Coordinates of C-alpha atoms and ligand atoms in Angstrom, one line a residue:
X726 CA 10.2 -24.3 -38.4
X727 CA 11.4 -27.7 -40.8
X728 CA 12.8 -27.0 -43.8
X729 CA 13.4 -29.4 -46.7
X730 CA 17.0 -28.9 -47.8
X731 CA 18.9 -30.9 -50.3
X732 CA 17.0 -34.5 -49.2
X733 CA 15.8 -34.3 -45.6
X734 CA 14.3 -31.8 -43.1
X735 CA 16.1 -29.9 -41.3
X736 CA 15.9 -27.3 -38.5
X737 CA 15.0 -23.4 -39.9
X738 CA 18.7 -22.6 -38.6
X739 CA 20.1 -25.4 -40.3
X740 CA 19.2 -24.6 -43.4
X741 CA 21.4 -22.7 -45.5
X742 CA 22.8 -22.7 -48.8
X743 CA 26.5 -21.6 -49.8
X744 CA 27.5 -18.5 -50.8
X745 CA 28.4 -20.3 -54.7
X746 CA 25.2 -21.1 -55.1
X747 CA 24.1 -20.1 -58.3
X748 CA 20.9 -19.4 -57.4
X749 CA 22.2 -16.6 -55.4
X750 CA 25.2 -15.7 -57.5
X751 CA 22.8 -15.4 -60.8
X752 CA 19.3 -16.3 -59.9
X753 CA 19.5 -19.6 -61.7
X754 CA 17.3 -21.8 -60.7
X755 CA 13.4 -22.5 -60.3
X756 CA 10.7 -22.4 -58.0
X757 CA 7.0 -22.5 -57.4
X758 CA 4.3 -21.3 -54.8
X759 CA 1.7 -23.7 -53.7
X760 CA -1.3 -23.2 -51.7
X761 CA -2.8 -25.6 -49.2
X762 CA -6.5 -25.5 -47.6
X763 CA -8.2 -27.6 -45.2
X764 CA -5.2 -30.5 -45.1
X765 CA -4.8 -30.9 -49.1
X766 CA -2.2 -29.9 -51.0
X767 CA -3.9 -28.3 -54.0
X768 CA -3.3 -28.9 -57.4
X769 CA 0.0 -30.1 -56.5
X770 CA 0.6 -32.3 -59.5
X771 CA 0.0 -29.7 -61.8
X772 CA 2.8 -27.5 -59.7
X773 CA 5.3 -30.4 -60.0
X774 CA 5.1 -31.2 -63.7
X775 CA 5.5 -27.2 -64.5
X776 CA 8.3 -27.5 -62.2
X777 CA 9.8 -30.4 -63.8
X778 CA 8.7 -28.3 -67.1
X779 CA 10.5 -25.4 -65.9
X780 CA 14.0 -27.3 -65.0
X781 CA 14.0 -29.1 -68.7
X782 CA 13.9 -25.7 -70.2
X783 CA 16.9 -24.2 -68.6
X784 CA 19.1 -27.4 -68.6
X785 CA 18.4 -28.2 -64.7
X786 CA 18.6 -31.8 -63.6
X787 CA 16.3 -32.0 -60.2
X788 CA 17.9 -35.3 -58.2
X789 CA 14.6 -36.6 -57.3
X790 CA 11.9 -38.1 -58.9
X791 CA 8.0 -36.3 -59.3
X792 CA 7.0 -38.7 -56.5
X793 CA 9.8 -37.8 -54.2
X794 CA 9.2 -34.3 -54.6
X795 CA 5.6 -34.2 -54.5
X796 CA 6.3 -36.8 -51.0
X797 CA 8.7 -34.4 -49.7
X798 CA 6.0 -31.3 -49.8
X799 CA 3.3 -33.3 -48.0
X800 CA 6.0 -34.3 -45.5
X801 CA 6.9 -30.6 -45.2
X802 CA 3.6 -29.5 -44.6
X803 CA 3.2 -31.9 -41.8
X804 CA 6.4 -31.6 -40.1
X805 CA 5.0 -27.6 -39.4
X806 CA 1.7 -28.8 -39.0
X807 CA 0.2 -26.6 -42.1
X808 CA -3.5 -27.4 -43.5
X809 CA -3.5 -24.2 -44.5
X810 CA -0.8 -21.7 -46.2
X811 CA 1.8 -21.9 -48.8
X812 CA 4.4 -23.6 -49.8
X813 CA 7.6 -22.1 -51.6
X814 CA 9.5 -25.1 -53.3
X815 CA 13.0 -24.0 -54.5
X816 CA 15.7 -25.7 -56.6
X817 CA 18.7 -24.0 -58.0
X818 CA 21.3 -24.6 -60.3
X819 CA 23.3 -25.7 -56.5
X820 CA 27.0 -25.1 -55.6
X821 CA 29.4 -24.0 -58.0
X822 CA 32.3 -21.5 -59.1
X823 CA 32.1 -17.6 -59.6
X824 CA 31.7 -18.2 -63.1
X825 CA 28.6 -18.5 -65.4
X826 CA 29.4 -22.2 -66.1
X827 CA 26.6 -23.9 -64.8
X828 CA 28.3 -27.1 -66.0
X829 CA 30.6 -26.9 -62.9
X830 CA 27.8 -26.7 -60.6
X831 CA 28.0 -30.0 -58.4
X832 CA 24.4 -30.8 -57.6
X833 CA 20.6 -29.0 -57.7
X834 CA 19.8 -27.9 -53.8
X835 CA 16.1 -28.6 -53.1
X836 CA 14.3 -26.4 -50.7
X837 CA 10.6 -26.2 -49.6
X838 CA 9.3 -23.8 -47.1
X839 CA 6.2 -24.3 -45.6
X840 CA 4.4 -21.3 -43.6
X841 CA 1.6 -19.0 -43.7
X842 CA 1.4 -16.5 -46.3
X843 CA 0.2 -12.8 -46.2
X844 CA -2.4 -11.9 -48.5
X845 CA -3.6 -8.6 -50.2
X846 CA -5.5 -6.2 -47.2
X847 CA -9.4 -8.2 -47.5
X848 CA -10.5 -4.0 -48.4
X849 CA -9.2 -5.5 -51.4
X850 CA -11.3 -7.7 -52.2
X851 CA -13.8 -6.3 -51.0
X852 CA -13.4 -3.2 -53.4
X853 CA -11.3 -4.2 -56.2
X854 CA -7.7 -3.1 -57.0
X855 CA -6.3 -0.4 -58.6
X856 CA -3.4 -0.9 -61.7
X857 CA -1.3 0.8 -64.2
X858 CA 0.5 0.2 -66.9
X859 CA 4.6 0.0 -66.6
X860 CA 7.2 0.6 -68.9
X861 CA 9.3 -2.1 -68.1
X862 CA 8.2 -4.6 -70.8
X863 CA 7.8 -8.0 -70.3
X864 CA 11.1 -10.8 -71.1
X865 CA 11.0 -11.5 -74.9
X866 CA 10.0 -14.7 -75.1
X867 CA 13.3 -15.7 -77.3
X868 CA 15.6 -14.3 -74.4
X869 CA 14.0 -16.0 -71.0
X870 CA 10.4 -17.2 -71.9
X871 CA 8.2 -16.0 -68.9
X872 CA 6.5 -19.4 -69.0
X873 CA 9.3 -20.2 -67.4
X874 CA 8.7 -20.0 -63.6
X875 CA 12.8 -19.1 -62.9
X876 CA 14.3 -17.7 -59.8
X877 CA 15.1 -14.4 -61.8
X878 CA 12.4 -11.9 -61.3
X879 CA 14.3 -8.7 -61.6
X880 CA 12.3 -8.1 -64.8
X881 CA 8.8 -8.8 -62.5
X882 CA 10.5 -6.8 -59.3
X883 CA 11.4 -3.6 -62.0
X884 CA 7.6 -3.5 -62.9
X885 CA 6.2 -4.3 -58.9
X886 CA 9.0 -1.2 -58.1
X887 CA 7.5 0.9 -60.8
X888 CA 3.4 0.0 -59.7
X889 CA 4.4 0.9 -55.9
X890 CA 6.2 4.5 -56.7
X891 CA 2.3 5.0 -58.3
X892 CA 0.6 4.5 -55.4
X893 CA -0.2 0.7 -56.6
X894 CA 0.3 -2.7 -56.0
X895 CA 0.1 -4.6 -59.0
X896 CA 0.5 -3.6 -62.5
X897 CA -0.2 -4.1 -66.3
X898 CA 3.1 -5.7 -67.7
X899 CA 3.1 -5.7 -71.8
X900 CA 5.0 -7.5 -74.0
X901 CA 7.5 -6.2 -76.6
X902 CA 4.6 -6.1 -79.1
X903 CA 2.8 -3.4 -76.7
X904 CA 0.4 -6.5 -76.3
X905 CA -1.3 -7.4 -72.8
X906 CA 1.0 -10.2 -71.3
X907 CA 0.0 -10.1 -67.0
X908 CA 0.5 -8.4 -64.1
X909 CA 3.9 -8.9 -62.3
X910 CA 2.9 -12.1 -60.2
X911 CA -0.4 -12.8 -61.3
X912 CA -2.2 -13.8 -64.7
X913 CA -5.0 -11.3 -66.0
X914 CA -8.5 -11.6 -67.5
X915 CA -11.4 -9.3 -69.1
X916 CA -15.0 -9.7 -69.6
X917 CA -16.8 -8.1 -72.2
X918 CA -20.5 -9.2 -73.1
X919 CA -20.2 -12.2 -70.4
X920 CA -17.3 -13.4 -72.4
X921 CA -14.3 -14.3 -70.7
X922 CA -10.6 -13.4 -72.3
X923 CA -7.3 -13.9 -71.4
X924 CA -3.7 -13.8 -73.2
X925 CA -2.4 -16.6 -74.4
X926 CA 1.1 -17.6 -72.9
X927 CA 2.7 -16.4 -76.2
X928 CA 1.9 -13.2 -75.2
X929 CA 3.9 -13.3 -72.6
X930 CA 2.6 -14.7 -69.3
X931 CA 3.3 -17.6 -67.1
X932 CA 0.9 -20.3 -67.8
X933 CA -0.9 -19.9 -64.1
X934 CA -2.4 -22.6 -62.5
X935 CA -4.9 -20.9 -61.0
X936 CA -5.6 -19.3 -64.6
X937 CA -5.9 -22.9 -65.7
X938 CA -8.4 -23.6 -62.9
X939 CA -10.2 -20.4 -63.5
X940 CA -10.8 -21.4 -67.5
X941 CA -11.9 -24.9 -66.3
X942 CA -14.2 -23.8 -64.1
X943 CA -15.5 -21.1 -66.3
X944 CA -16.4 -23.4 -69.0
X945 CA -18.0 -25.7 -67.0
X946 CA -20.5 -23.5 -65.9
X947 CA -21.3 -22.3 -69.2
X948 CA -19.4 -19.2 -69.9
X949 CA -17.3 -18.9 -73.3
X950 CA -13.5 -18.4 -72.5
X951 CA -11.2 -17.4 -75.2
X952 CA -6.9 -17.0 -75.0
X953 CA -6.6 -14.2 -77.2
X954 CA -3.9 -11.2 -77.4
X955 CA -5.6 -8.1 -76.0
X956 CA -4.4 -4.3 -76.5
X957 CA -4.7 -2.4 -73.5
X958 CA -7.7 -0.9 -74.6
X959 CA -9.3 -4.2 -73.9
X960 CA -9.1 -3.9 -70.6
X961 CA -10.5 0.0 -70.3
X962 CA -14.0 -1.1 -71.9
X963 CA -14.1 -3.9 -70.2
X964 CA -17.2 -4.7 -67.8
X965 CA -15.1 -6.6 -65.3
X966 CA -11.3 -7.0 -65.3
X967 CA -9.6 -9.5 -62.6
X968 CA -6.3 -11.1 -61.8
X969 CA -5.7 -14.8 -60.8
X970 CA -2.4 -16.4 -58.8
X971 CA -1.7 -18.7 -56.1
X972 CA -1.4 -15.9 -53.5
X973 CA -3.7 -13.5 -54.8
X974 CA -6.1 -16.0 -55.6
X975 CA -9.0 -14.2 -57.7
X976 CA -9.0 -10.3 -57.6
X977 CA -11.0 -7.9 -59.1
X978 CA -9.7 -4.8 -61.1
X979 CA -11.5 -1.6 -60.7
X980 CA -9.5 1.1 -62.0
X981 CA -6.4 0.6 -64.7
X982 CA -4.5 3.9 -65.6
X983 CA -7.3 5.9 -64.4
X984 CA -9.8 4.5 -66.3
X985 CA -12.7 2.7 -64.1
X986 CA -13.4 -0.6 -65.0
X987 CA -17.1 -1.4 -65.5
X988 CA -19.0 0.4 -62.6
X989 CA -15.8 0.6 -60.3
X990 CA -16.7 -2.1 -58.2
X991 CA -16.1 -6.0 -58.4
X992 CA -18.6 -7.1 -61.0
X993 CA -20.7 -10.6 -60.6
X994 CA -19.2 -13.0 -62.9
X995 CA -15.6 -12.2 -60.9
X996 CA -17.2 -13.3 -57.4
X997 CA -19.4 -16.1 -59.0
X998 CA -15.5 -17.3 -60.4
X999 CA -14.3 -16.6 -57.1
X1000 CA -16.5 -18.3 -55.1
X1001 CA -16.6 -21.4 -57.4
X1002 CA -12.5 -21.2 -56.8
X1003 CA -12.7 -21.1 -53.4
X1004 CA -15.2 -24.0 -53.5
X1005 CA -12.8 -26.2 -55.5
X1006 CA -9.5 -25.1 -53.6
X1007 CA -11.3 -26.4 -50.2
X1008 CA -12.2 -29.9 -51.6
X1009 CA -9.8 -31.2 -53.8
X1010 CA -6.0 -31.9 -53.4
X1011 CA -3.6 -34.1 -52.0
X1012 CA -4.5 -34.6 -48.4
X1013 CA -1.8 -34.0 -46.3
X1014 CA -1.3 -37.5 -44.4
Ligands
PXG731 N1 2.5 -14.7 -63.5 C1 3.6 -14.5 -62.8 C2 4.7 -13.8 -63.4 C3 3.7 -15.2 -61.6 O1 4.9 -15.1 -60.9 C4 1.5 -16.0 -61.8 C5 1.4 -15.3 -63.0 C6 0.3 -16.8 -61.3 O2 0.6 -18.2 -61.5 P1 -0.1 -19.3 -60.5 O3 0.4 -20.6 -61.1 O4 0.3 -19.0 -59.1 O5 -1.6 -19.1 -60.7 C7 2.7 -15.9 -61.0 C8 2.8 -16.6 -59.7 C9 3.9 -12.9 -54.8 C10 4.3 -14.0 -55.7 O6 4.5 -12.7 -53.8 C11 3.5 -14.3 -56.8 C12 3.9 -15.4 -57.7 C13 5.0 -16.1 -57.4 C14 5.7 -15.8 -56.3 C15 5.4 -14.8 -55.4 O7 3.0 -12.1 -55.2 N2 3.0 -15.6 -58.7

């Protein structure tokens, strides 16, 4: 396998960062998870500027242009000959000294991975997940704001460890406000009366891109979509409950906290969103060329 590192490729046993890093020392740093299908890159754009987005926010200078970067995933992909998987694009704070001082830090390391990635069981999807809430509240958005896609996840990995010990695996993360904020790697929605809600990032979730898409192609098929905070009771009386990410794509919620959503299967509006995702996701993009 290539790996992008710093500014070239590089064989898979090449690449490796130094034990200073602050990515590894403290977790500072940023990434994102892209998908690609059928040869294009999709919605690559949209991962570089929250990328870029990401960086600003935490003080990170990336040493390489939007161009560059989005040139170096295509070129990634191709060197592994991917048209279909997922790309992890990395860039941390880089080499520095064993203290916090990120000032000291010498240069941003860039890293993209390109390779297959492994998706929920299809039963799944099929059927429709299972959640509960955790107690492990989301970041306040005045300490790290979660719509910042950092390399810390510890507060995401404390709720996955938490969903897994009961027997699930995803979860209901809220925010200090006992509001609805997402799941641990994926955004969430509910339907109620054919109308389609989600939290707002203020609430506390990632601004997803596949969230985005989901909203965009919601509305142009009709359906009202709302951002709005939601309690958890929201989500027990609601007819269809589903969670949207890269990875996970879209997947239905059957049962959150024991309470069985709709009629405890995967309701019709969630595949017609689905399907109409899957559509997009094969046809647009940036061809990988
Ligand atoms: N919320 C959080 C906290 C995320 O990490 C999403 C929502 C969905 O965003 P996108 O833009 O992908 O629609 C994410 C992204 C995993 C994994 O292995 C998941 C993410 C990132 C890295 C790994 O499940 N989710």
């Amino acid at each position: 396998m290539k790996i992008f590192l710093g500014d070239k490729l590089v064989d898979e046993k090449d690449a490796v960062v130094s034990v200073f890093d602050h990515g590894l020392l403290y977790g500072d740093g940023v990434f994102e998870g892209i998908r690609a299908y059928n040869g294009r890159v999709f919605l690559l754009e949209e991962h570089i500027d929250r990328l870029y987005d990401s960086a600003k926010a935490i003080v990170l200078n990336i040493p390489m242009t939007k161009a560059e970067m989005a040139e170096a995933v295509v070129e990634t992909c191709k060197a592994n000959e991917i048209s279909d998987g997922y790309i992890r694009l990395v860039v941390t704070r880089g080499k520095g000294t064993l203290g916090l001082n990120p000032y000291l830090c010498e240069k941003a390391e860039v890293i993209i991975i390109a390779a297959k990635i492994q998706l929920y069981p299809q039963e799944l999807y099929d059927n429709g997940l299972k959640i509960v809430t955790v107690g492990t509240v989301r970041n306040h958005s005045e300490a790290i704001n979660p719509r910042i896609k950092s390399l810390n996840y510890l507060n995401n990995i404390m709720a996955k460890i938490e969903a897994i010990n009961a027997g699930c695996m995803e979860c209901l993360m809220l925010n200090h406000k006992g509001e609805v904020a997402e799941a641990s790697g994926d955004n969430i929605f509910v339907i109620k009366n054919g109308v389609i809600t989600t939290p707002p990032s203020s609430c506390g979730a990632l601004e997803g891109l596949t969230r985005n898409k989901v909203i965009e192609l919601a509305r142009a098929e009709g359906y009202e979509v709302r951002e709005a905070p939601m309690a958890r009771y929201d989500i027990y009386v609601a007819d269809e409950v589903f969670l949207t990410g890269t990875a996970a794509e879209i997947i239905s919620v059957v049962d959150v906290d024991k309470r069985e959503i709709g009629d405890g299967k995967p309701g019709a509006i969630t595949n017609k969103l689905a399907e109409l995702y899957h559509n997009a996701a094969k046809s647009e993009g940036t061809p990988i060329v």
